[in-house]
Amino acid sequence: MASVKEKAKDNTKTKVESAGAFTKETYLFWYEKMQLVRKFEEKTGQLYGQQKIKGFLHLYIGQEACAAGAVSALKKGDHYITTYRDHGQPLVLGTDPKAIMAEMYGKVTGTSRGKGGSMHIFDKEVNFAGGHGIVGGQIPLGAGLAFAEMYKGTDNLCICYMGDGAVRQGALHETFNLAMLWNIPVIFVIENNGYAMGTSVQRTSNVTELYQIGESYDMPSEAVDAMSVEEVHLSVARAAARARSGGGPTLLEFRTYRYKGHSMSDPAKYRTKEELDSYKNQDPIQQVRETILSKKFATEADLEAIDAKLKAIIDEAVKFAEESPYPDASEAYTDVYTQTDYPFIIE
């Protein structure tokens, strides 16, 4: 598979002209948030191996820039919705890691009161409308969130993430058609990590430049080197400006890579060690770290202090999850209907 940079070489619009366009505060935000996601995911992988986290677990390791660069480019009031690889966005948005970890454990103190697990993290407080287990099922929902904001007359938008496998779903095409017809303020993002589960894009689609799918609907579309958090930020900022000014949807193809398998049960034998190493050499966190140090935005000791703080946060999250109770059986009947005396749940 071609490298991310080779894939994006025909789309110079996304290239960063100068790293100096971003402030010290922005780089430190990116470093801390991406490191939080990385360390959190590494810990959950360990806990899964210890059978403390059960069910499915899909790690975001390698894709952290896709979340961090988008959050820094958007504003409070905007909505986020994604797939079942859904831990990164809420962590960057500020959801309490303790609540996310508790949800992983299936505890009542979790973001979905222990009912959703890893694939269904939600947080209304930060406008994170969740991870969704049905492939492509979140695409019309994302457009609906954005349509609601347009209907209310706000300038808020929704950024809707999907995997490269979801572009084969009919719901995408139905949604793209209506989003363009109604000029909905939505940013569609394909997180193209090269493989839909274990099947490469080249084996499932005649169109391998996935951003071109949007062009068939006259939707502004571009490929983005999403191993670079700067390029993610700039592409999302452009799309957001278009949406807020009445310009409608944008499709962004984030060309990224997951270092781990599709899920914890995936040994990822369909790719080579050389391919994996080539992407690790473009690691988004390491790139930001090098920029911070080269520009003297922080010292090695400063970054080590951030890392130590994040370790303490994650350790506290694990402790909280392990000490929290499981939901009572009565929880099976809560959060189902808004009407508390709905007939189907009355004895």
Coordinates of N, CA and C in Angstrom, one line a residue, residues 102 106-110 112-114 324-328 331:
A102 N -14.9 3.3 33.1 CA -16.0 2.6 33.8 C -17.0 2.0 32.8
G106 N -18.1 -2.0 32.0 CA -19.5 -2.3 32.2 C -20.1 -1.8 33.5
K107 N -19.6 -0.8 34.1 CA -20.0 -0.3 35.4 C -21.1 0.8 35.3
V108 N -21.9 0.9 36.3 CA -23.0 1.9 36.2 C -22.5 3.3 36.2
T109 N -21.3 3.6 36.6 CA -20.7 4.9 36.6 C -20.1 5.3 35.2
G110 N -20.3 4.4 34.2 CA -19.8 4.7 32.9 C -20.7 5.7 32.1
S112 N -22.4 5.4 29.5 CA -23.7 4.9 29.1 C -24.3 3.9 30.2
R113 N -23.9 4.2 31.5 CA -24.3 3.5 32.7 C -24.0 2.0 32.6
G114 N -22.9 1.7 31.9 CA -22.5 0.3 31.7 C -23.2 -0.5 30.7
S324 N -16.1 0.8 41.1 CA -17.5 1.1 40.8 C -18.4 -0.1 40.7
P325 N -19.7 0.0 41.1 CA -20.6 -1.2 41.0 C -21.1 -1.4 39.6
Y326 N -21.5 -2.7 39.4 CA -22.2 -3.0 38.2 C -23.7 -2.5 38.2
P327 N -24.3 -2.3 37.1 CA -25.7 -1.9 37.1 C -26.6 -2.9 37.8
D328 N -27.6 -2.4 38.5 CA -28.7 -3.3 39.0 C -29.5 -3.8 37.8
E331 N -31.8 -1.7 35.8 CA -31.3 -0.7 34.8 C -31.7 -1.2 33.4

